[in-house]
Amino acid sequence: MDLRVFTEPQQGATYETLLRVAQTAEELDYGAFFRSDHYLHMGSVDGLPGPTDAWTTLAGLARETKRIRLGTLMTAGTFRLPGVLAIQVAQVDQMSGGRVELGLGSGWYAEEHAAYGIPFPKEKFGRLEEQLAIVTGLWETPVGQRFTFDGTYYQLKDSPALPKPAQSRVPVLVGGHGAKKTPALAARFATEFNIPFASIADTEQQFKRVRAAAAAHGRADDALVYSNALVICVGRTDAEVKRRADAIGRDVDELKANGLAGSPAEVVERIAAYRAVGSQRMYLQMLDLDDLDHLELIAAEVAPQLS
């Protein structure tokens, strides 16, 4: 089971805070550092000192880390034109020496679009399909050839399709709970399918849908990596678990029901249950980014039991 750190900086974090988390995660041998792509906080927090841009952050981290993989869960398709996004991701991949992964979603948070003057189109899923086709198509076009795309929402003519990423294929994540369109998109474009904040039963059902869609698209059963994203709250004692739950404004019982919470042994057992239904990778949603001891505890007492 590959354990990855997943952060939500819109809730309140500076670049320096994210750098500390990423470098600590690298030192502790986590598989990756991922971040959300949001410009507005959620819930009762104030979000101070304000948002940071996902790909600007990852560009900085690309130069200040050495081994850990870096990515988004998920980049909002409404924030960037697909041609621009392909350039951004390819450049950051070069800057990192080939350690970048792109999670791409349709965008959903209407309030953040209104807050920063970003158009929020009614038809987002069709746009996402075209964005995935364009981004992957640009990267796959051989050097010296041109890329043209004539879609409903986007048109590209005679693009040189440059620059190229350092990796021969940047991993692309598609995710969500949709029963038909989402599995179909994953089958066509993704190297990884992620389901966020889902129960074990819902995870198993959605993985089956994606596997069926991949098979219908002629892809091998193991062509995609299957992953979950879940909030994490681990402590050696009940008091420590409660302290961490209180710090993020959550109830311990709710966290145990909907996430990964409790003692290291409890969390290992919970992750094993997800692994039993096909999960290969776990994105651990870390909401208190100042609690680096939390990362150390998971690395010391959870990760070894999952190898």
CSV table of C-alpha atoms in Angstrom, one decimal:
chain,number,residue,atom,x,y,z
A,1,MET,CA,0.0,0.0,0.0
A,2,ASP,CA,1.5,3.3,-1.2
A,3,LEU,CA,0.8,6.0,1.4
A,4,ARG,CA,0.8,9.6,0.1
A,5,VAL,CA,0.3,13.0,1.8
A,6,PHE,CA,-2.7,15.0,0.6
A,7,THR,CA,-3.1,18.6,1.8
A,8,GLU,CA,-5.8,21.2,1.6
A,9,PRO,CA,-3.9,24.6,1.6
A,10,GLN,CA,-7.0,26.7,0.9
A,11,GLN,CA,-7.9,26.1,4.6
A,12,GLY,CA,-4.9,28.2,5.6
A,13,ALA,CA,-1.3,27.6,4.7
A,14,THR,CA,1.7,29.5,3.4
A,15,TYR,CA,4.1,28.1,0.8
A,16,GLU,CA,6.7,27.7,3.6
A,17,THR,CA,4.2,25.5,5.5
A,18,LEU,CA,3.7,23.3,2.5
A,19,LEU,CA,7.4,23.1,1.9
A,20,ARG,CA,8.0,21.9,5.5
A,21,VAL,CA,5.3,19.2,5.0
A,22,ALA,CA,6.6,18.1,1.6
A,23,GLN,CA,10.2,17.9,2.8
A,24,THR,CA,9.2,16.0,6.0
A,25,ALA,CA,7.1,13.6,3.9
A,26,GLU,CA,10.1,13.1,1.6
A,27,GLU,CA,12.4,12.4,4.6
A,28,LEU,CA,9.9,9.9,6.0
A,29,ASP,CA,9.6,8.1,2.6
A,30,TYR,CA,6.0,8.8,1.8
A,31,GLY,CA,5.2,8.1,-1.8
A,32,ALA,CA,4.1,11.6,-2.8
A,33,PHE,CA,3.0,15.0,-1.7
A,34,PHE,CA,-0.3,16.1,-3.3
A,35,ARG,CA,-2.4,19.2,-2.8
A,36,SER,CA,-5.9,20.4,-3.6
A,37,ASP,CA,-6.5,23.1,-6.2
A,38,HIS,CA,-8.8,25.6,-4.6
A,39,TYR,CA,-8.8,29.4,-4.1
A,40,LEU,CA,-11.4,29.7,-1.3
A,41,HIS,CA,-11.6,28.1,2.1
A,42,MET,CA,-14.4,25.8,3.2
A,43,GLY,CA,-16.3,25.6,6.4
A,44,SER,CA,-15.8,27.8,9.5
A,45,VAL,CA,-12.0,28.4,9.1
A,46,ASP,CA,-10.9,31.9,8.0
A,47,GLY,CA,-8.4,30.6,5.4
A,48,LEU,CA,-5.7,33.0,6.5
A,49,PRO,CA,-3.3,34.0,5.1
A,50,GLY,CA,-5.1,33.2,1.8
A,51,PRO,CA,-4.9,30.7,-1.0
A,52,THR,CA,-1.8,29.5,-2.8
A,53,ASP,CA,-1.8,28.4,-6.4
A,54,ALA,CA,-1.4,24.7,-6.9
A,55,TRP,CA,1.0,24.7,-9.9
A,56,THR,CA,3.0,27.6,-8.6
A,57,THR,CA,3.4,25.7,-5.3
A,58,LEU,CA,4.4,22.5,-7.1
A,59,ALA,CA,6.9,24.4,-9.3
A,60,GLY,CA,8.6,25.6,-6.1
A,61,LEU,CA,8.5,22.2,-4.5
A,62,ALA,CA,10.0,20.7,-7.6
A,63,ARG,CA,13.2,22.6,-7.0
A,64,GLU,CA,13.2,22.1,-3.2
A,65,THR,CA,12.7,18.4,-3.1
A,66,LYS,CA,14.6,15.5,-4.7
A,67,ARG,CA,12.7,12.2,-4.6
A,68,ILE,CA,9.1,12.6,-3.6
A,69,ARG,CA,6.4,12.7,-6.3
A,70,LEU,CA,4.3,15.8,-6.6
A,71,GLY,CA,0.7,16.3,-7.9
A,72,THR,CA,-2.8,17.6,-7.6
A,73,LEU,CA,-6.0,16.0,-6.3
A,74,MET,CA,-7.6,17.5,-8.4
A,75,THR,CA,-6.7,20.4,-10.6
A,76,ALA,CA,-9.9,22.2,-11.5
A,77,GLY,CA,-10.6,22.2,-15.2
A,78,THR,CA,-12.3,25.5,-14.9
A,79,PHE,CA,-9.2,27.3,-13.7
A,80,ARG,CA,-7.0,26.8,-16.7
A,81,LEU,CA,-7.2,26.5,-20.5
A,82,PRO,CA,-6.1,22.9,-21.4
A,83,GLY,CA,-3.2,24.1,-23.7
A,84,VAL,CA,-1.9,26.3,-20.9
A,85,LEU,CA,-2.3,23.5,-18.4
A,86,ALA,CA,-0.3,21.1,-20.6
A,87,ILE,CA,2.5,23.6,-20.7
A,88,GLN,CA,2.5,24.3,-17.0
A,89,VAL,CA,2.5,20.6,-16.0
A,90,ALA,CA,5.2,19.7,-18.6
A,91,GLN,CA,7.4,22.5,-17.3
A,92,VAL,CA,7.0,21.5,-13.6
A,93,ASP,CA,7.7,17.9,-14.6
A,94,GLN,CA,11.0,19.1,-16.2
A,95,MET,CA,11.8,21.2,-13.1
A,96,SER,CA,11.3,18.1,-10.9
A,97,GLY,CA,13.2,15.7,-13.0
A,98,GLY,CA,10.1,13.7,-13.9
A,99,ARG,CA,8.2,13.5,-10.6
A,100,VAL,CA,4.8,15.1,-11.4
A,101,GLU,CA,1.3,13.6,-11.6
A,102,LEU,CA,-1.8,15.4,-12.8
A,103,GLY,CA,-5.2,14.9,-11.2
A,104,LEU,CA,-7.7,16.7,-13.4
A,105,GLY,CA,-11.4,17.2,-12.5
A,106,SER,CA,-14.2,19.3,-13.8
A,107,GLY,CA,-14.3,21.9,-11.0
A,108,TRP,CA,-17.3,22.1,-8.6
A,109,TYR,CA,-16.9,24.9,-6.0
A,110,ALA,CA,-19.1,27.7,-7.4
A,111,GLU,CA,-18.3,30.2,-4.6
A,112,GLU,CA,-14.6,30.3,-5.3
A,113,HIS,CA,-15.2,31.0,-8.9
A,114,ALA,CA,-17.5,33.9,-8.0
A,115,ALA,CA,-14.9,35.2,-5.4
A,116,TYR,CA,-12.1,35.4,-8.0
A,117,GLY,CA,-14.0,36.2,-11.2
A,118,ILE,CA,-13.5,32.8,-12.7
A,119,PRO,CA,-16.2,31.7,-15.2
A,120,PHE,CA,-18.2,28.7,-13.9
A,121,PRO,CA,-19.8,27.1,-17.0
A,122,LYS,CA,-22.9,25.0,-16.6
A,123,GLU,CA,-21.6,22.3,-18.9
A,124,LYS,CA,-18.4,21.1,-17.1
A,125,PHE,CA,-18.2,17.4,-17.8
A,126,GLY,CA,-18.0,17.8,-21.6
A,127,ARG,CA,-15.3,20.4,-21.1
A,128,LEU,CA,-13.4,18.0,-18.9
A,129,GLU,CA,-13.5,15.3,-21.5
A,130,GLU,CA,-12.0,17.7,-24.1
A,131,GLN,CA,-9.4,19.0,-21.6
A,132,LEU,CA,-8.2,15.4,-21.0
A,133,ALA,CA,-8.0,14.7,-24.7
A,134,ILE,CA,-6.1,17.9,-25.4
A,135,VAL,CA,-3.6,17.7,-22.5
A,136,THR,CA,-2.7,14.1,-23.2
A,137,GLY,CA,-2.8,14.6,-26.9
A,138,LEU,CA,-0.4,17.5,-26.8
A,139,TRP,CA,2.1,15.4,-24.7
A,140,GLU,CA,1.8,12.4,-26.9
A,141,THR,CA,2.3,14.3,-30.2
A,142,PRO,CA,5.9,13.5,-31.5
A,143,VAL,CA,8.4,16.3,-31.6
A,144,GLY,CA,8.2,17.9,-35.0
A,145,GLN,CA,4.6,17.1,-35.6
A,146,ARG,CA,1.5,19.3,-35.0
A,147,PHE,CA,-1.6,18.8,-32.9
A,148,THR,CA,-5.0,20.0,-34.0
A,149,PHE,CA,-8.2,19.6,-32.0
A,150,ASP,CA,-11.7,20.8,-33.1
A,151,GLY,CA,-14.0,20.3,-30.2
A,152,THR,CA,-17.2,21.8,-28.9
A,153,TYR,CA,-15.5,23.9,-26.3
A,154,TYR,CA,-11.9,24.1,-27.4
A,155,GLN,CA,-10.1,24.4,-30.7
A,156,LEU,CA,-6.4,24.1,-31.3
A,157,LYS,CA,-4.8,24.5,-34.7
A,158,ASP,CA,-1.4,23.4,-35.8
A,159,SER,CA,0.0,23.4,-32.2
A,160,PRO,CA,3.7,22.5,-32.0
A,161,ALA,CA,2.7,20.6,-28.9
A,162,LEU,CA,5.6,21.8,-26.8
A,163,PRO,CA,7.2,21.6,-24.3
A,164,LYS,CA,7.3,17.9,-23.5
A,165,PRO,CA,7.3,16.5,-20.0
A,166,ALA,CA,10.4,14.8,-18.6
A,167,GLN,CA,8.4,11.6,-18.2
A,168,SER,CA,7.4,9.6,-21.3
A,169,ARG,CA,3.9,9.7,-19.8
A,170,VAL,CA,2.9,11.9,-17.0
A,171,PRO,CA,0.5,9.9,-14.7
A,172,VAL,CA,-3.1,11.2,-15.1
A,173,LEU,CA,-5.6,10.8,-12.3
A,174,VAL,CA,-9.4,10.8,-12.9
A,175,GLY,CA,-11.7,10.4,-9.9
A,176,GLY,CA,-15.1,10.7,-8.4
A,177,HIS,CA,-18.3,8.9,-7.6
A,178,GLY,CA,-20.2,9.1,-10.9
A,179,ALA,CA,-21.5,5.7,-12.1
A,180,LYS,CA,-21.2,6.0,-15.9
A,181,LYS,CA,-19.3,9.1,-17.3
A,182,THR,CA,-16.5,9.1,-14.7
A,183,PRO,CA,-15.5,5.4,-15.2
A,184,ALA,CA,-15.7,6.0,-19.0
A,185,LEU,CA,-13.3,9.0,-18.7
A,186,ALA,CA,-10.9,7.0,-16.5
A,187,ALA,CA,-10.9,4.1,-19.0
A,188,ARG,CA,-10.0,6.5,-21.9
A,189,PHE,CA,-7.5,8.8,-20.3
A,190,ALA,CA,-6.3,7.8,-16.8
A,191,THR,CA,-3.4,5.9,-15.4
A,192,GLU,CA,-5.0,6.1,-12.0
A,193,PHE,CA,-8.6,6.2,-10.7
A,194,ASN,CA,-9.2,7.8,-7.3
A,195,ILE,CA,-12.4,7.8,-5.2
A,196,PRO,CA,-12.4,10.4,-2.5
A,197,PHE,CA,-14.0,10.1,0.9
A,198,ALA,CA,-15.9,6.9,0.1
A,199,SER,CA,-17.0,3.9,2.2
A,200,ILE,CA,-15.5,0.5,1.7
A,201,ALA,CA,-18.7,-0.7,0.0
A,202,ASP,CA,-18.9,2.3,-2.3
A,203,THR,CA,-15.2,2.0,-3.1
A,204,GLU,CA,-15.6,-1.7,-4.1
A,205,GLN,CA,-18.6,-0.8,-6.3
A,206,GLN,CA,-16.9,2.1,-8.1
A,207,PHE,CA,-13.7,0.1,-8.7
A,208,LYS,CA,-15.8,-2.6,-10.4
A,209,ARG,CA,-17.4,0.0,-12.6
A,210,VAL,CA,-14.0,1.4,-13.6
A,211,ARG,CA,-12.5,-2.0,-14.3
A,212,ALA,CA,-15.5,-2.9,-16.5
A,213,ALA,CA,-15.2,0.4,-18.4
A,214,ALA,CA,-11.4,-0.2,-18.9
A,215,ALA,CA,-12.1,-3.7,-20.1
A,216,ALA,CA,-14.7,-2.4,-22.6
A,217,HIS,CA,-12.1,0.1,-23.8
A,218,GLY,CA,-9.6,-2.7,-24.4
A,219,ARG,CA,-7.3,-2.0,-21.5
A,220,ALA,CA,-5.8,-4.7,-19.3
A,221,ASP,CA,-7.2,-5.3,-15.8
A,222,ASP,CA,-4.1,-3.9,-14.2
A,223,ALA,CA,-3.7,-0.9,-16.5
A,224,LEU,CA,-4.9,1.5,-13.9
A,225,VAL,CA,-3.9,2.1,-10.3
A,226,TYR,CA,-6.9,2.2,-7.9
A,227,SER,CA,-6.7,4.6,-5.0
A,228,ASN,CA,-8.7,6.3,-2.1
A,229,ALA,CA,-8.4,9.7,-0.4
A,230,LEU,CA,-9.4,9.7,3.2
A,231,VAL,CA,-8.9,12.0,6.2
A,232,ILE,CA,-6.3,10.7,8.7
A,233,CYS,CA,-6.3,11.1,12.5
A,234,VAL,CA,-3.9,8.8,14.3
A,235,GLY,CA,-2.8,8.8,17.9
A,236,ARG,CA,-1.0,6.4,20.3
A,237,THR,CA,-3.6,7.0,22.9
A,238,ASP,CA,-7.3,8.0,22.9
A,239,ALA,CA,-6.4,11.4,24.3
A,240,GLU,CA,-3.9,11.9,21.4
A,241,VAL,CA,-6.5,11.0,18.8
A,242,LYS,CA,-9.0,13.3,20.4
A,243,ARG,CA,-6.5,16.2,20.5
A,244,ARG,CA,-5.8,15.8,16.8
A,245,ALA,CA,-9.5,15.5,16.0
A,246,ASP,CA,-10.2,18.7,18.0
A,247,ALA,CA,-7.5,20.5,16.2
A,248,ILE,CA,-9.3,20.0,12.9
A,249,GLY,CA,-12.8,20.5,14.3
A,250,ARG,CA,-13.9,16.9,13.8
A,251,ASP,CA,-15.5,14.3,16.1
A,252,VAL,CA,-13.5,11.1,16.7
A,253,ASP,CA,-16.5,8.7,16.1
A,254,GLU,CA,-17.3,10.5,12.9
A,255,LEU,CA,-13.7,10.3,11.7
A,256,LYS,CA,-13.6,6.6,12.5
A,257,ALA,CA,-16.8,6.1,10.5
A,258,ASN,CA,-15.8,8.2,7.5
A,259,GLY,CA,-12.0,8.2,7.5
A,260,LEU,CA,-8.9,6.7,9.0
A,261,ALA,CA,-8.8,7.4,12.7
A,262,GLY,CA,-7.8,5.8,16.0
A,263,SER,CA,-4.7,4.0,17.1
A,264,PRO,CA,-2.1,2.8,14.6
A,265,ALA,CA,-3.5,-0.7,14.8
A,266,GLU,CA,-7.0,0.5,14.1
A,267,VAL,CA,-5.9,2.5,11.1
A,268,VAL,CA,-3.8,-0.4,9.7
A,269,GLU,CA,-6.9,-2.6,10.0
A,270,ARG,CA,-9.1,0.0,8.3
A,271,ILE,CA,-6.6,0.5,5.4
A,272,ALA,CA,-6.3,-3.3,5.0
A,273,ALA,CA,-10.1,-3.4,4.5
A,274,TYR,CA,-9.8,-0.9,1.6
A,275,ARG,CA,-6.9,-2.9,0.2
A,276,ALA,CA,-9.1,-6.0,0.3
A,277,VAL,CA,-11.5,-4.4,-2.2
A,278,GLY,CA,-8.8,-3.3,-4.5
A,279,SER,CA,-7.2,-0.1,-3.2
A,280,GLN,CA,-3.5,0.1,-4.0
A,281,ARG,CA,-2.8,3.6,-2.9
A,282,MET,CA,-4.0,5.8,-0.1
A,283,TYR,CA,-4.0,9.6,-0.1
A,284,LEU,CA,-4.0,10.7,3.6
A,285,GLN,CA,-5.8,14.0,4.0
A,286,MET,CA,-3.7,15.9,6.5
A,287,LEU,CA,-5.7,18.9,7.7
A,288,ASP,CA,-3.4,20.2,10.5
A,289,LEU,CA,-0.3,21.0,8.5
A,290,ASP,CA,1.7,22.2,11.6
A,291,ASP,CA,1.5,18.7,13.1
A,292,LEU,CA,4.6,17.1,11.6
A,293,ASP,CA,4.7,14.6,14.5
A,294,HIS,CA,1.5,13.1,13.0
A,295,LEU,CA,3.4,12.4,9.8
A,296,GLU,CA,6.2,10.8,11.8
A,297,LEU,CA,3.8,8.6,13.8
A,298,ILE,CA,2.1,7.3,10.6
A,299,ALA,CA,5.5,6.6,9.0
A,300,ALA,CA,6.8,4.8,12.1
A,301,GLU,CA,3.8,2.8,13.2
A,302,VAL,CA,1.3,2.5,10.3
A,303,ALA,CA,3.4,2.3,7.1
A,304,PRO,CA,5.6,-0.6,8.2
A,305,GLN,CA,2.6,-2.8,8.9
A,306,LEU,CA,1.3,-2.2,5.4
A,307,SER,CA,4.4,-3.2,3.5
